[in-house]
PDB file of C-alpha atoms in Angstrom:
ATOM      1  CA  UNK O   1      44.226 -12.826 -30.065  1.00 38.00           C
ATOM      2  CA  UNK O   2      45.288  -9.487 -31.154  1.00 40.00           C
ATOM      3  CA  UNK O   3      42.855  -7.867 -32.581  1.00 39.00           C
ATOM      4  CA  UNK O   4      43.239  -4.356 -35.029  1.00 41.00           C
ATOM      5  CA  UNK O   5      39.687  -2.884 -34.417  1.00 43.00           C
ATOM      6  CA  UNK O   6      38.509  -0.767 -37.267  1.00 37.00           C
ATOM      7  CA  UNK O   7      36.182   2.187 -37.761  1.00 43.00           C
ATOM      8  CA  UNK O   8      33.653   3.046 -39.357  1.00 41.00           C
ATOM      9  CA  UNK O   9      35.880   5.016 -41.515  1.00 44.00           C
ATOM     10  CA  UNK O  10      38.224   2.089 -42.356  1.00 42.00           C
ATOM     11  CA  UNK O  11      34.381   1.198 -44.832  1.00 39.00           C
ATOM     12  CA  UNK O  12      34.080   4.251 -46.096  1.00 43.00           C
ATOM     13  CA  UNK O  13      37.438   4.564 -47.842  1.00 44.00           C
ATOM     14  CA  UNK O  14      37.086   4.022 -51.726  1.00 46.00           C
ATOM     15  CA  UNK O  15      40.678   2.651 -51.901  1.00 47.00           C
ATOM     16  CA  UNK O  16      39.976  -0.198 -49.087  1.00 48.00           C
ATOM     17  CA  UNK O  17      37.299  -1.661 -50.842  1.00 55.00           C
ATOM     18  CA  UNK O  18      39.291  -1.084 -54.251  1.00 59.00           C
ATOM     19  CA  UNK O  19      40.780  -4.386 -54.805  1.00 71.00           C
ATOM     20  CA  UNK O  20      38.241  -6.370 -51.800  1.00 85.00           C
ATOM     21  CA  UNK O  21      37.054  -8.913 -51.651  1.00 91.00           C
ATOM     22  CA  UNK O  22      33.195  -7.690 -51.549  1.00 93.00           C
ATOM     23  CA  UNK O  23      29.707  -9.347 -49.981  1.00 96.00           C
ATOM     24  CA  UNK O  24      26.572  -7.842 -50.781  1.00 96.00           C
ATOM     25  CA  UNK O  25      23.616  -9.734 -48.272  1.00 97.00           C
ATOM     26  CA  UNK O  26      20.726  -9.758 -48.708  1.00 96.00           C
ATOM     27  CA  UNK O  27      18.160 -10.003 -45.929  1.00 91.00           C
ATOM     28  CA  UNK O  28      15.043 -10.563 -44.148  1.00 85.00           C
ATOM     29  CA  UNK O  29      15.833  -9.266 -41.081  1.00 79.00           C
ATOM     30  CA  UNK O  30      17.247  -6.052 -40.558  1.00 84.00           C
ATOM     31  CA  UNK O  31      18.186  -6.340 -37.278  1.00 88.00           C
ATOM     32  CA  UNK O  32      19.796  -9.541 -36.038  1.00 93.00           C
ATOM     33  CA  UNK O  33      21.499 -10.243 -38.800  1.00 95.00           C
ATOM     34  CA  UNK O  34      22.851  -7.241 -39.887  1.00 95.00           C
ATOM     35  CA  UNK O  35      23.936  -6.775 -36.825  1.00 96.00           C
ATOM     36  CA  UNK O  36      26.140 -10.739 -37.024  1.00 97.00           C
ATOM     37  CA  UNK O  37      27.129  -9.935 -39.646  1.00 97.00           C
ATOM     38  CA  UNK O  38      27.965  -6.949 -39.550  1.00 96.00           C
ATOM     39  CA  UNK O  39      29.898  -7.333 -35.966  1.00 96.00           C
ATOM     40  CA  UNK O  40      32.143 -10.031 -37.435  1.00 97.00           C
ATOM     41  CA  UNK O  41      32.753  -8.095 -39.979  1.00 96.00           C
ATOM     42  CA  UNK O  42      33.752  -5.201 -37.880  1.00 95.00           C
ATOM     43  CA  UNK O  43      36.341  -8.144 -35.848  1.00 96.00           C
ATOM     44  CA  UNK O  44      37.845 -10.267 -38.643  1.00 96.00           C
ATOM     45  CA  UNK O  45      37.703  -8.368 -41.766  1.00 95.00           C
ATOM     46  CA  UNK O  46      40.610  -6.779 -43.248  1.00 93.00           C
ATOM     47  CA  UNK O  47      38.194  -3.081 -45.046  1.00 88.00           C
ATOM     48  CA  UNK O  48      41.217  -3.979 -47.725  1.00 88.00           C
ATOM     49  CA  UNK O  49      41.197  -7.756 -48.489  1.00 91.00           C
ATOM     50  CA  UNK O  50      37.084  -8.352 -47.787  1.00 93.00           C
ATOM     51  CA  UNK O  51      34.383  -6.231 -46.677  1.00 93.00           C
ATOM     52  CA  UNK O  52      30.257  -7.640 -45.721  1.00 95.00           C
ATOM     53  CA  UNK O  53      27.845  -4.716 -47.291  1.00 93.00           C
ATOM     54  CA  UNK O  54      24.353  -5.111 -46.072  1.00 93.00           C
ATOM     55  CA  UNK O  55      21.236  -4.635 -48.820  1.00 94.00           C
ATOM     56  CA  UNK O  56      18.955  -3.269 -46.820  1.00 91.00           C
ATOM     57  CA  UNK O  57      15.003  -1.992 -47.570  1.00 91.00           C
ATOM     58  CA  UNK O  58      15.753   2.111 -47.345  1.00 89.00           C
ATOM     59  CA  UNK O  59      18.295   1.321 -49.733  1.00 89.00           C
ATOM     60  CA  UNK O  60      15.678   0.310 -52.989  1.00 92.00           C
ATOM     61  CA  UNK O  61      12.753   0.865 -50.913  1.00 88.00           C
ATOM     62  CA  UNK O  62      11.278  -1.753 -51.498  1.00 93.00           C
ATOM     63  CA  UNK O  63       9.855  -2.981 -49.217  1.00 92.00           C
ATOM     64  CA  UNK O  64       9.084  -6.748 -47.712  1.00 90.00           C
ATOM     65  CA  UNK O  65      10.241 -10.036 -46.444  1.00 90.00           C
ATOM     66  CA  UNK O  66       8.863 -11.737 -49.045  1.00 92.00           C
ATOM     67  CA  UNK O  67      11.368 -13.694 -51.430  1.00 94.00           C
ATOM     68  CA  UNK O  68      10.693 -11.906 -54.056  1.00 93.00           C
ATOM     69  CA  UNK O  69      10.749  -8.597 -52.745  1.00 94.00           C
ATOM     70  CA  UNK O  70      14.529 -10.386 -52.425  1.00 95.00           C
ATOM     71  CA  UNK O  71      14.820 -10.503 -56.022  1.00 96.00           C
ATOM     72  CA  UNK O  72      13.273  -6.749 -56.260  1.00 96.00           C
ATOM     73  CA  UNK O  73      16.019  -5.620 -53.977  1.00 95.00           C
ATOM     74  CA  UNK O  74      18.475  -7.196 -55.783  1.00 95.00           C
ATOM     75  CA  UNK O  75      17.578  -6.128 -59.521  1.00 95.00           C
ATOM     76  CA  UNK O  76      16.898  -1.827 -57.847  1.00 94.00           C
ATOM     77  CA  UNK O  77      20.642  -2.307 -56.102  1.00 93.00           C
ATOM     78  CA  UNK O  78      22.515  -3.716 -58.721  1.00 92.00           C
ATOM     79  CA  UNK O  79      20.605  -1.277 -61.200  1.00 92.00           C
ATOM     80  CA  UNK O  80      21.064   1.945 -59.579  1.00 91.00           C
ATOM     81  CA  UNK O  81      22.642   1.421 -56.460  1.00 90.00           C
ATOM     82  CA  UNK O  82      22.726   4.449 -53.260  1.00 88.00           C
ATOM     83  CA  UNK O  83      24.715   7.121 -54.039  1.00 85.00           C
ATOM     84  CA  UNK O  84      26.682   7.121 -50.903  1.00 82.00           C
ATOM     85  CA  UNK O  85      28.120   4.074 -51.347  1.00 83.00           C
ATOM     86  CA  UNK O  86      31.665   3.411 -50.886  1.00 78.00           C
ATOM     87  CA  UNK O  87      31.633   0.856 -54.050  1.00 81.00           C
ATOM     88  CA  UNK O  88      29.690   0.258 -56.679  1.00 82.00           C
ATOM     89  CA  UNK O  89      27.237  -3.054 -56.548  1.00 87.00           C
ATOM     90  CA  UNK O  90      27.420  -5.254 -60.236  1.00 82.00           C
ATOM     91  CA  UNK O  91      25.977  -8.281 -61.500  1.00 81.00           C
ATOM     92  CA  UNK O  92      29.563  -9.846 -60.439  1.00 82.00           C
ATOM     93  CA  UNK O  93      29.669  -9.012 -57.467  1.00 89.00           C
ATOM     94  CA  UNK O  94      29.118 -12.126 -54.621  1.00 96.00           C
ATOM     95  CA  UNK O  95      25.591 -11.418 -53.774  1.00 97.00           C
ATOM     96  CA  UNK O  96      24.636 -13.993 -50.724  1.00 98.00           C
ATOM     97  CA  UNK O  97      20.516 -14.328 -49.426  1.00 97.00           C
ATOM     98  CA  UNK O  98      19.359 -14.549 -45.710  1.00 97.00           C
ATOM     99  CA  UNK O  99      16.222 -15.528 -44.785  1.00 94.00           C
ATOM    100  CA  UNK O 100      13.639 -17.744 -42.636  1.00 93.00           C
ATOM    101  CA  UNK O 101      11.667 -19.820 -43.405  1.00 90.00           C
ATOM    102  CA  UNK O 102       8.739 -19.007 -40.408  1.00 77.00           C
ATOM    103  CA  UNK O 103       6.913 -16.923 -42.392  1.00 76.00           C
ATOM    104  CA  UNK O 104       6.734 -17.962 -46.439  1.00 83.00           C
ATOM    105  CA  UNK O 105       5.204 -20.913 -47.807  1.00 81.00           C
ATOM    106  CA  UNK O 106       7.970 -23.326 -49.391  1.00 83.00           C
ATOM    107  CA  UNK O 107       6.880 -23.159 -52.905  1.00 86.00           C
ATOM    108  CA  UNK O 108       7.712 -18.786 -52.553  1.00 89.00           C
ATOM    109  CA  UNK O 109      12.087 -19.964 -52.713  1.00 95.00           C
ATOM    110  CA  UNK O 110      13.007 -21.814 -56.316  1.00 96.00           C
ATOM    111  CA  UNK O 111      12.565 -18.810 -57.699  1.00 96.00           C
ATOM    112  CA  UNK O 112      14.360 -17.210 -55.633  1.00 96.00           C
ATOM    113  CA  UNK O 113      17.115 -19.688 -55.968  1.00 97.00           C
ATOM    114  CA  UNK O 114      17.077 -19.114 -59.209  1.00 97.00           C
ATOM    115  CA  UNK O 115      17.646 -16.109 -59.311  1.00 96.00           C
ATOM    116  CA  UNK O 116      20.276 -16.909 -57.475  1.00 96.00           C
ATOM    117  CA  UNK O 117      21.853 -19.228 -60.202  1.00 96.00           C
ATOM    118  CA  UNK O 118      20.952 -16.939 -62.513  1.00 95.00           C
ATOM    119  CA  UNK O 119      23.558 -14.193 -61.356  1.00 95.00           C
ATOM    120  CA  UNK O 120      27.794 -14.387 -61.374  1.00 95.00           C
ATOM    121  CA  UNK O 121      28.511 -15.644 -58.180  1.00 96.00           C
ATOM    122  CA  UNK O 122      25.186 -15.815 -55.726  1.00 97.00           C
ATOM    123  CA  UNK O 123      23.318 -18.146 -53.255  1.00 97.00           C
ATOM    124  CA  UNK O 124      20.791 -18.717 -50.717  1.00 97.00           C
ATOM    125  CA  UNK O 125      21.572 -19.767 -47.124  1.00 98.00           C
ATOM    126  CA  UNK O 126      18.286 -20.052 -45.214  1.00 97.00           C
ATOM    127  CA  UNK O 127      17.363 -20.826 -41.400  1.00 96.00           C
ATOM    128  CA  UNK O 128      14.424 -22.844 -40.324  1.00 95.00           C
ATOM    129  CA  UNK O 129      13.261 -21.835 -38.759  1.00 93.00           C
ATOM    130  CA  UNK O 130      15.011 -18.721 -38.371  1.00 95.00           C
ATOM    131  CA  UNK O 131      18.111 -17.463 -38.080  1.00 96.00           C
ATOM    132  CA  UNK O 132      17.738 -17.913 -34.125  1.00 97.00           C
ATOM    133  CA  UNK O 133      18.615 -21.802 -35.043  1.00 98.00           C
ATOM    134  CA  UNK O 134      21.860 -20.472 -36.770  1.00 98.00           C
ATOM    135  CA  UNK O 135      22.326 -18.891 -33.655  1.00 98.00           C
ATOM    136  CA  UNK O 136      21.443 -21.324 -30.910  1.00 98.00           C
ATOM    137  CA  UNK O 137      24.419 -23.502 -32.164  1.00 98.00           C
ATOM    138  CA  UNK O 138      26.530 -21.569 -30.556  1.00 98.00           C
ATOM    139  CA  UNK O 139      25.394 -22.575 -27.286  1.00 97.00           C
ATOM    140  CA  UNK O 140      24.459 -26.129 -27.212  1.00 97.00           C
ATOM    141  CA  UNK O 141      24.158 -28.909 -28.967  1.00 97.00           C
ATOM    142  CA  UNK O 142      21.670 -29.972 -31.862  1.00 96.00           C
ATOM    143  CA  UNK O 143      20.175 -32.889 -29.631  1.00 96.00           C
ATOM    144  CA  UNK O 144      19.597 -30.369 -27.186  1.00 97.00           C
ATOM    145  CA  UNK O 145      17.685 -27.719 -28.884  1.00 97.00           C
ATOM    146  CA  UNK O 146      13.862 -28.595 -28.438  1.00 97.00           C
ATOM    147  CA  UNK O 147      11.852 -25.663 -30.106  1.00 97.00           C
ATOM    148  CA  UNK O 148       9.448 -26.352 -32.519  1.00 94.00           C
ATOM    149  CA  UNK O 149       9.135 -23.202 -33.970  1.00 95.00           C
ATOM    150  CA  UNK O 150      10.010 -19.858 -34.403  1.00 94.00           C
ATOM    151  CA  UNK O 151       8.603 -18.499 -31.536  1.00 95.00           C
ATOM    152  CA  UNK O 152      10.243 -20.971 -29.718  1.00 97.00           C
ATOM    153  CA  UNK O 153      13.415 -20.284 -31.028  1.00 96.00           C
ATOM    154  CA  UNK O 154      13.653 -16.882 -29.877  1.00 96.00           C
ATOM    155  CA  UNK O 155      13.161 -18.219 -26.401  1.00 97.00           C
ATOM    156  CA  UNK O 156      14.781 -21.189 -25.990  1.00 98.00           C
ATOM    157  CA  UNK O 157      18.385 -18.493 -27.628  1.00 97.00           C
ATOM    158  CA  UNK O 158      17.166 -15.534 -24.886  1.00 96.00           C
ATOM    159  CA  UNK O 159      16.934 -18.746 -22.132  1.00 97.00           C
ATOM    160  CA  UNK O 160      20.457 -20.328 -23.425  1.00 97.00           C
ATOM    161  CA  UNK O 161      21.981 -16.633 -23.519  1.00 96.00           C
ATOM    162  CA  UNK O 162      21.061 -15.913 -20.339  1.00 96.00           C
ATOM    163  CA  UNK O 163      21.550 -19.024 -18.363  1.00 96.00           C
ATOM    164  CA  UNK O 164      25.188 -19.496 -19.772  1.00 95.00           C
ATOM    165  CA  UNK O 165      25.991 -15.631 -18.521  1.00 95.00           C
ATOM    166  CA  UNK O 166      27.014 -14.133 -22.764  1.00 93.00           C
ATOM    167  CA  UNK O 167      27.515 -10.478 -21.691  1.00 88.00           C
ATOM    168  CA  UNK O 168      26.502  -9.332 -25.222  1.00 90.00           C
ATOM    169  CA  UNK O 169      24.931  -9.778 -28.271  1.00 93.00           C
ATOM    170  CA  UNK O 170      26.802  -9.540 -30.980  1.00 94.00           C
ATOM    171  CA  UNK O 171      29.666  -9.919 -29.564  1.00 95.00           C
ATOM    172  CA  UNK O 172      29.799 -12.639 -26.979  1.00 96.00           C
ATOM    173  CA  UNK O 173      28.596 -14.597 -30.005  1.00 97.00           C
ATOM    174  CA  UNK O 174      31.497 -14.101 -32.169  1.00 97.00           C
ATOM    175  CA  UNK O 175      34.883 -15.337 -30.361  1.00 96.00           C
ATOM    176  CA  UNK O 176      36.403 -17.787 -32.787  1.00 95.00           C
ATOM    177  CA  UNK O 177      35.727 -20.890 -30.427  1.00 95.00           C
ATOM    178  CA  UNK O 178      31.725 -19.928 -30.152  1.00 97.00           C
ATOM    179  CA  UNK O 179      31.533 -19.350 -33.828  1.00 97.00           C
ATOM    180  CA  UNK O 180      33.420 -22.968 -35.419  1.00 95.00           C
ATOM    181  CA  UNK O 181      31.504 -25.026 -32.526  1.00 97.00           C
ATOM    182  CA  UNK O 182      28.234 -23.505 -34.408  1.00 98.00           C
ATOM    183  CA  UNK O 183      29.866 -24.347 -37.293  1.00 97.00           C
ATOM    184  CA  UNK O 184      30.235 -28.414 -36.517  1.00 97.00           C
ATOM    185  CA  UNK O 185      26.659 -28.696 -34.953  1.00 98.00           C
ATOM    186  CA  UNK O 186      24.846 -27.136 -38.081  1.00 98.00           C
ATOM    187  CA  UNK O 187      26.972 -29.008 -39.644  1.00 97.00           C
ATOM    188  CA  UNK O 188      26.088 -32.218 -37.712  1.00 97.00           C
ATOM    189  CA  UNK O 189      22.351 -31.509 -38.380  1.00 97.00           C
ATOM    190  CA  UNK O 190      22.549 -30.228 -42.121  1.00 98.00           C
ATOM    191  CA  UNK O 191      20.105 -34.255 -42.926  1.00 96.00           C
ATOM    192  CA  UNK O 192      20.315 -33.262 -46.718  1.00 94.00           C
ATOM    193  CA  UNK O 193      23.765 -30.794 -47.273  1.00 95.00           C
ATOM    194  CA  UNK O 194      22.493 -31.658 -51.294  1.00 95.00           C
ATOM    195  CA  UNK O 195      19.551 -29.023 -51.125  1.00 97.00           C
ATOM    196  CA  UNK O 196      19.906 -26.401 -50.662  1.00 97.00           C
ATOM    197  CA  UNK O 197      16.673 -25.547 -48.589  1.00 96.00           C
ATOM    198  CA  UNK O 198      16.795 -27.344 -44.763  1.00 96.00           C
ATOM    199  CA  UNK O 199      15.188 -29.633 -42.897  1.00 95.00           C
ATOM    200  CA  UNK O 200      13.444 -28.342 -39.598  1.00 94.00           C
ATOM    201  CA  UNK O 201      15.262 -27.478 -36.687  1.00 96.00           C
ATOM    202  CA  UNK O 202      18.351 -27.414 -39.035  1.00 97.00           C
ATOM    203  CA  UNK O 203      19.852 -24.153 -40.988  1.00 98.00           C
ATOM    204  CA  UNK O 204      21.980 -23.327 -44.072  1.00 98.00           C
ATOM    205  CA  UNK O 205      23.899 -20.509 -42.712  1.00 98.00           C
ATOM    206  CA  UNK O 206      26.805 -21.979 -41.822  1.00 98.00           C
ATOM    207  CA  UNK O 207      27.839 -22.532 -45.326  1.00 98.00           C
ATOM    208  CA  UNK O 208      27.711 -18.730 -45.583  1.00 98.00           C
ATOM    209  CA  UNK O 209      29.887 -18.444 -42.114  1.00 97.00           C
ATOM    210  CA  UNK O 210      32.227 -21.162 -43.534  1.00 96.00           C
ATOM    211  CA  UNK O 211      32.718 -18.744 -46.822  1.00 97.00           C
ATOM    212  CA  UNK O 212      33.522 -16.190 -44.766  1.00 97.00           C
ATOM    213  CA  UNK O 213      35.509 -17.390 -43.046  1.00 96.00           C
ATOM    214  CA  UNK O 214      38.173 -18.357 -45.982  1.00 94.00           C
ATOM    215  CA  UNK O 215      38.702 -14.227 -46.195  1.00 95.00           C
ATOM    216  CA  UNK O 216      38.662 -13.464 -43.242  1.00 95.00           C
ATOM    217  CA  UNK O 217      42.395 -12.659 -41.020  1.00 93.00           C
ATOM    218  CA  UNK O 218      41.181 -16.353 -38.846  1.00 91.00           C
ATOM    219  CA  UNK O 219      41.856 -18.547 -42.465  1.00 86.00           C
ATOM    220  CA  UNK O 220      45.215 -19.838 -40.889  1.00 70.00           C
ATOM    221  CA  UNK O 221      43.608 -21.511 -38.795  1.00 61.00           C
ATOM    222  CA  UNK O 222      40.932 -23.333 -40.307  1.00 53.00           C
ATOM    223  CA  UNK O 223      40.996 -27.039 -41.303  1.00 47.00           C
ATOM    224  CA  UNK O 224      37.461 -28.769 -42.047  1.00 48.00           C
ATOM    225  CA  UNK O 225      36.090 -25.146 -39.857  1.00 45.00           C
ATOM    226  CA  UNK O 226      38.118 -26.475 -36.494  1.00 50.00           C
ATOM    227  CA  UNK O 227      40.589 -24.854 -35.014  1.00 44.00           C
ATOM    228  CA  UNK O 228      44.291 -24.891 -35.189  1.00 42.00           C
ATOM    229  CA  UNK O 229      46.170 -24.801 -31.685  1.00 38.00           C
TER     230      UNK O 229
END
């Protein structure tokens, strides 16, 4: 597939965002997740149609990865957005929260879920144990994933990454084949699809990816997250 490559300038032009569907993603982590979604943005979104914008600690000076801190960060971002943003966020935009459960008690999450429900268009996507579970689904079947902790998840991902000789992360994971396969595996592993909180060794990130794909240049190839030849 021939893909147009966009430069940073494409994402800094106000006209590119005027009528685009905007996804503001608030992350627990500021390494793997932004790299993954930022690369997806560059590869599969046309700037005038859709865009992913990150909400970082530095954008609000709200430090911390706890669910309560993510609420504070989102509120601060909406009420006092950074002056260098190409578009001003409002409570009507799409806000998506991506986080793990490896550090925080489960009882801290309902407040964040309630906050999402208080906004016009917001949702919460949790990985259990960590974001690496979503990445592992790109590389292997659910039944072959053996990790039992966040630390083990990272180790297992590293081993599978090396075994498959993937050249780089995240670009190596962001092919249509890998993405659609990851969605299929994560959906199969989601034993509680009506609950926003995932069971162990599963993730709700696949739901966010299905939503993003509908706005992407791959949308014409998607039926139930499968490739149509």
